[in-house]
Short mmCIF file of C-alpha atoms in Angstrom, two decimals:
data_model
loop_
_atom_site.label_atom_id
_atom_site.label_comp_id
_atom_site.label_asym_id
_atom_site.label_seq_id
_atom_site.Cartn_x
_atom_site.Cartn_y
_atom_site.Cartn_z
CA MET A 1 -34.98 19.46 14.97
CA ASN A 2 -35.61 15.73 14.72
CA PHE A 3 -33.86 15.60 11.43
CA LEU A 4 -30.69 16.57 13.16
CA ALA A 5 -30.79 13.24 15.39
CA PRO A 6 -29.64 10.88 12.51
CA ILE A 7 -26.78 13.33 11.63
CA GLY A 8 -25.70 13.35 15.15
CA ARG A 9 -25.84 9.47 15.55
CA VAL A 10 -23.85 9.23 12.53
CA PHE A 11 -21.29 11.78 13.72
CA LEU A 12 -21.10 9.97 17.09
CA ALA A 13 -20.56 6.61 15.45
CA PHE A 14 -17.82 8.18 13.41
CA LEU A 15 -15.95 9.46 16.35
CA ALA A 16 -16.36 6.07 18.12
CA SER A 17 -14.71 4.36 15.11
CA ILE A 18 -11.70 6.85 15.11
CA GLY A 19 -11.33 6.45 18.82
CA ARG A 20 -11.37 2.68 18.49
CA LEU A 21 -8.96 2.62 15.54
CA ALA A 22 -6.58 4.98 17.60
CA ILE A 23 -6.64 2.67 20.54
CA PHE A 24 -6.12 -0.35 18.24
CA THR A 25 -3.04 1.40 16.58
CA GLY A 26 -1.60 2.30 20.02
CA ASN A 27 -2.00 -1.28 21.23
CA ALA A 28 -0.20 -2.78 18.16
CA LEU A 29 2.80 -0.19 18.38
CA VAL A 30 3.16 -0.30 22.15
CA ASN A 31 3.11 -3.96 22.51
CA SER A 32 5.43 -4.52 19.55
CA TRP A 33 8.74 -3.51 21.57
CA ARG A 34 8.06 -5.96 24.46
CA PRO A 35 9.26 -9.71 24.19
CA PRO A 36 8.30 -12.24 23.38
CA PHE A 37 8.89 -11.78 19.57
CA TYR A 38 7.81 -14.25 16.73
CA PRO A 39 10.62 -14.18 14.23
CA ARG A 40 9.05 -17.07 12.21
CA ILE A 41 5.75 -15.51 11.86
CA ILE A 42 7.21 -12.12 11.02
CA LEU A 43 9.29 -13.83 8.22
CA ARG A 44 6.16 -15.89 6.88
CA GLN A 45 4.20 -12.67 6.70
CA MET A 46 7.05 -10.93 4.72
CA ILE A 47 6.98 -13.81 2.28
CA GLU A 48 3.24 -13.65 2.07
CA VAL A 49 3.13 -9.84 1.58
CA GLY A 50 6.35 -9.37 -0.69
CA TYR A 51 7.06 -12.64 -2.45
CA TYR A 52 3.51 -13.76 -3.49
CA SER A 53 2.50 -10.14 -4.36
CA LEU A 54 5.16 -9.83 -6.90
CA PRO A 55 3.73 -11.35 -10.04
CA VAL A 56 0.65 -9.15 -9.71
CA ILE A 57 2.86 -6.02 -8.99
CA GLY A 58 5.20 -6.90 -11.90
CA LEU A 59 2.29 -7.28 -14.51
CA THR A 60 0.58 -3.97 -13.30
CA ALA A 61 3.96 -2.30 -13.37
CA ILE A 62 5.08 -3.37 -17.01
CA PHE A 63 1.72 -2.63 -18.56
CA THR A 64 1.44 0.55 -16.95
CA GLY A 65 4.91 1.80 -18.11
CA ALA A 66 3.96 0.54 -21.90
CA VAL A 67 0.57 2.37 -21.85
CA LEU A 68 2.24 5.61 -20.29
CA ALA A 69 4.70 5.46 -23.11
CA LEU A 70 2.00 5.08 -25.71
CA GLN A 71 -0.25 7.75 -24.49
CA SER A 72 2.58 10.32 -24.00
CA TYR A 73 3.84 9.73 -27.46
CA SER A 74 0.16 10.35 -28.67
CA GLY A 75 -0.14 13.50 -26.79
CA PHE A 76 3.28 14.80 -27.27
CA SER A 77 3.50 14.18 -31.02
CA ARG A 78 0.90 16.86 -31.47
CA PHE A 79 3.51 19.63 -30.50
CA SER A 80 6.65 17.82 -31.38
CA ALA A 81 7.84 17.04 -27.82
CA GLU A 82 8.16 13.33 -28.24
CA SER A 83 11.71 13.42 -26.69
CA SER A 84 10.13 14.08 -23.28
CA ILE A 85 8.53 10.76 -23.13
CA ALA A 86 11.32 9.18 -21.19
CA ILE A 87 11.26 11.89 -18.54
CA VAL A 88 7.43 11.71 -18.19
CA VAL A 89 7.46 7.85 -17.85
CA VAL A 90 10.31 7.63 -15.33
CA LEU A 91 8.80 10.54 -13.17
CA SER A 92 5.34 9.16 -13.29
CA ILE A 93 6.37 5.66 -12.39
CA THR A 94 8.68 6.57 -9.39
CA ARG A 95 6.62 9.37 -8.03
CA GLU A 96 3.11 8.31 -8.25
CA LEU A 97 1.99 5.20 -10.38
CA GLY A 98 4.46 2.71 -8.94
CA PRO A 99 3.57 3.45 -5.25
CA VAL A 100 -0.18 4.07 -5.67
CA LEU A 101 -0.74 1.14 -7.93
CA ALA A 102 1.30 -1.23 -6.01
CA GLY A 103 -0.49 -0.12 -2.85
CA LEU A 104 -3.92 -0.60 -4.37
CA MET A 105 -3.13 -3.99 -5.74
CA VAL A 106 -1.67 -5.14 -2.42
CA ALA A 107 -4.56 -3.69 -0.55
CA GLY A 108 -6.74 -5.89 -2.76
CA ARG A 109 -4.82 -8.94 -2.12
CA ILE A 110 -3.34 -8.55 1.38
CA GLY A 111 -5.71 -6.26 3.15
CA ALA A 112 -8.61 -8.54 1.98
CA ALA A 113 -6.60 -11.90 3.00
CA PHE A 114 -5.71 -10.27 6.52
CA ALA A 115 -9.18 -9.20 7.22
CA ALA A 116 -10.66 -12.67 6.28
CA GLU A 117 -8.06 -14.57 8.09
CA ILE A 118 -8.35 -12.60 11.62
CA GLY A 119 -12.04 -12.22 10.99
CA THR A 120 -12.39 -16.11 10.75
CA MET A 121 -10.36 -16.38 13.98
CA ARG A 122 -12.49 -13.97 15.82
CA VAL A 123 -15.77 -15.71 14.67
CA THR A 124 -14.35 -19.27 15.45
CA GLU A 125 -13.10 -17.60 19.11
CA GLN A 126 -9.40 -18.53 18.21
CA ILE A 127 -8.47 -15.04 19.29
CA ASP A 128 -10.23 -15.50 22.75
CA ALA A 129 -8.21 -18.71 22.95
CA LEU A 130 -5.18 -17.02 22.35
CA THR A 131 -5.73 -14.63 25.16
CA THR A 132 -6.99 -17.39 27.56
CA LEU A 133 -3.29 -18.93 26.77
CA SER A 134 -1.89 -15.72 27.81
CA THR A 135 -0.59 -14.79 24.30
CA ASN A 136 -1.15 -11.17 23.32
CA PRO A 137 -3.04 -11.18 20.01
CA PHE A 138 -1.44 -7.71 19.03
CA LYS A 139 2.07 -9.21 19.27
CA TYR A 140 1.25 -12.53 17.74
CA LEU A 141 -1.27 -11.42 14.98
CA VAL A 142 -1.28 -7.71 14.30
CA PHE A 143 2.35 -6.52 14.78
CA PRO A 144 3.99 -9.38 12.39
CA ARG A 145 1.66 -8.26 9.65
CA ILE A 146 2.22 -4.54 10.10
CA LEU A 147 6.05 -4.90 10.20
CA ALA A 148 5.90 -7.10 7.05
CA GLY A 149 3.69 -4.45 5.17
CA VAL A 150 6.18 -1.60 6.16
CA VAL A 151 9.34 -3.34 5.34
CA MET A 152 8.15 -5.27 1.93
CA LEU A 153 6.04 -2.55 0.18
CA PRO A 154 9.05 -0.22 -0.48
CA ILE A 155 10.80 -3.49 -1.86
CA LEU A 156 7.86 -4.17 -4.02
CA VAL A 157 7.57 -0.52 -5.40
CA LEU A 158 11.25 -0.40 -6.04
CA ILE A 159 10.88 -3.47 -8.33
CA ALA A 160 7.59 -1.99 -9.70
CA ASP A 161 9.67 1.23 -10.54
CA ILE A 162 12.34 -0.66 -12.47
CA ILE A 163 9.87 -2.95 -14.31
CA GLY A 164 7.53 0.07 -15.22
CA VAL A 165 10.47 2.10 -16.64
CA MET A 166 11.57 -0.97 -18.60
CA GLY A 167 7.71 -1.38 -19.99
CA GLY A 168 7.98 2.16 -21.39
CA TYR A 169 11.55 1.52 -22.68
CA LEU A 170 10.31 -1.61 -24.64
CA VAL A 171 7.39 0.17 -26.22
CA SER A 172 9.60 3.36 -27.01
CA VAL A 173 12.25 1.45 -28.62
CA TYR A 174 10.63 -1.53 -30.26
CA LYS A 175 7.40 0.15 -31.23
CA LEU A 176 7.87 3.58 -31.44
CA GLY A 177 11.52 3.58 -32.82
CA PHE A 178 13.39 5.53 -30.27
CA ALA A 179 17.03 5.07 -29.93
CA PRO A 180 18.09 3.11 -27.10
CA GLY A 181 21.12 5.02 -26.00
CA PRO A 182 19.36 8.50 -25.94
CA TYR A 183 16.15 7.12 -24.35
CA LEU A 184 18.15 5.80 -21.37
CA GLN A 185 20.07 8.88 -21.18
CA SER A 186 17.04 10.96 -20.92
CA THR A 187 15.56 8.66 -18.26
CA PHE A 188 18.39 9.02 -15.97
CA GLU A 189 19.35 12.64 -16.76
CA TYR A 190 16.40 14.10 -15.13
CA LEU A 191 15.61 11.43 -12.49
CA GLU A 192 16.47 12.64 -8.93
CA PHE A 193 16.98 11.09 -5.71
CA ARG A 194 13.99 12.75 -4.35
CA ASP A 195 11.96 11.19 -6.86
CA VAL A 196 12.53 7.62 -5.57
CA VAL A 197 12.65 8.37 -1.96
CA SER A 198 9.29 10.06 -2.22
CA GLY A 199 7.88 6.78 -3.87
CA LEU A 200 9.41 4.73 -1.14
CA THR A 201 8.18 6.84 1.75
CA LYS A 202 4.81 6.50 0.31
CA ALA A 203 5.23 2.80 0.19
CA SER A 204 6.07 2.48 3.64
CA VAL A 205 3.10 4.60 4.75
CA PHE A 206 0.75 2.70 2.31
CA GLY A 207 2.12 -0.78 3.85
CA PHE A 208 1.26 0.46 7.30
CA ILE A 209 -2.27 1.47 6.13
CA ILE A 210 -2.99 -1.69 4.24
CA THR A 211 -2.08 -4.05 6.90
CA LEU A 212 -3.46 -1.93 9.92
CA MET A 213 -6.85 -1.65 8.03
CA GLY A 214 -6.85 -5.33 7.30
CA CYS A 215 -5.98 -6.27 11.01
CA TYR A 216 -8.43 -3.77 12.44
CA HIS A 217 -11.29 -4.84 10.52
CA GLY A 218 -10.72 -8.40 11.04
CA TYR A 219 -10.16 -8.09 14.67
CA TYR A 220 -13.59 -6.30 15.10
CA SER A 221 -15.26 -8.62 12.42
CA GLY A 222 -19.05 -9.29 13.12
CA ARG A 223 -20.38 -12.74 13.51
CA GLY A 224 -20.69 -15.31 10.90
CA ALA A 225 -19.71 -15.43 7.08
CA GLN A 226 -21.61 -12.08 6.62
CA GLY A 227 -19.54 -10.32 9.29
CA VAL A 228 -16.28 -11.68 7.81
CA GLY A 229 -17.50 -10.64 4.27
CA ALA A 230 -18.06 -7.10 5.39
CA ALA A 231 -14.73 -6.85 7.25
CA THR A 232 -13.09 -7.85 4.07
CA THR A 233 -14.84 -5.29 2.14
CA ASN A 234 -14.26 -2.55 4.56
CA ALA A 235 -10.72 -3.41 4.78
CA VAL A 236 -10.06 -2.88 1.04
CA VAL A 237 -12.23 0.32 0.71
CA SER A 238 -11.02 2.11 3.77
CA SER A 239 -7.27 1.18 2.63
CA SER A 240 -7.91 2.59 -0.82
CA VAL A 241 -9.25 5.66 0.38
CA LEU A 242 -6.54 6.35 2.83
CA ILE A 243 -3.83 5.29 0.22
CA LEU A 244 -5.20 8.12 -2.18
CA LEU A 245 -5.60 10.64 0.81
CA PHE A 246 -1.96 10.06 2.07
CA ASN A 247 -0.68 10.01 -1.60
CA TYR A 248 -1.68 13.62 -1.90
CA ILE A 249 -0.50 14.59 1.73
CA ILE A 250 3.15 13.07 0.97
CA THR A 251 3.23 14.44 -2.46
CA GLU A 252 2.52 17.89 -0.99
CA LEU A 253 5.19 17.40 1.71
CA PHE A 254 7.83 16.40 -0.72
CA PHE A 255 7.13 18.65 -3.87
CA ALA A 256 5.13 21.60 -2.66
CA SER A 257 7.21 24.81 -3.34
#
C-alpha cells in the first residue's frame, strides 16, 4: 500500500492549493468594495493591460484573419464553396480566435509581468512593509490589477475582432480576387449579436483569470530569483490552461443546443 502514499500527498497538496486560491480570490473580491480606493493605480494598470498590449494583439489578429482566409479558400475551393470564406472568418474570429488568442497573448505578457512584480515585492518584503503601514495589499496590489483585466480584455478583444476581420478582407479582396461589396455583405449578413457577446464574455472571464493567476502566484512566490521565476512560469501556464478550459465551458453555455 506504500505506492498510494505519494498519490495521497499529491492529492492533498492539490486540495490545499485549491483552498488557498479560493481564500485569495475571496479576499481580493471582498476587500474591493471597501474604501479607500486607489483610482490612479487602477488607471495605471488599465493603461498597462490595455494600451501597451494593443500592438501585439493587433499583429496577432491581422495575421490570424489573413491566414484563416487563405486556409479557408484552400479547403473550400475543393468543393466550390469559396463564397463561405467571409462567414467562416467573421464567426471564427468573433467567437473563438479573437478572445482565445488575445487571452493567451495577454497571459504571456501581463500575467508574467504581474507575477514577477508582486513576487519581487514579496521577496524584498515590500508586501510585509505595506501591511505594517496598515495598507491592505489586496486592495492596493491585487484588486486594481483584476479590475483592469476584467475591463480592458473585452476592449482588446473587440479591437482584435475588427482587425482580424479586416485581415481576412484584405487577403480575400486583394489576393484572392473577391469583390469588396459582396464580401462585406456576407460578413455582416450572418454575424449575430450573440457571436460578439459570447466573445466579449469570454474576454472578461479570461481577464479575471489572467490577472488573478498573476497576482496569486506572485503573492505566494518563493524566495530568491528562482522563486520569482517559478511564480512567473506557473502564472502563465495556469492562465493558459484555465483559458482553454473556460473557453469550452462558455462556448457550451452560449451555443449548446
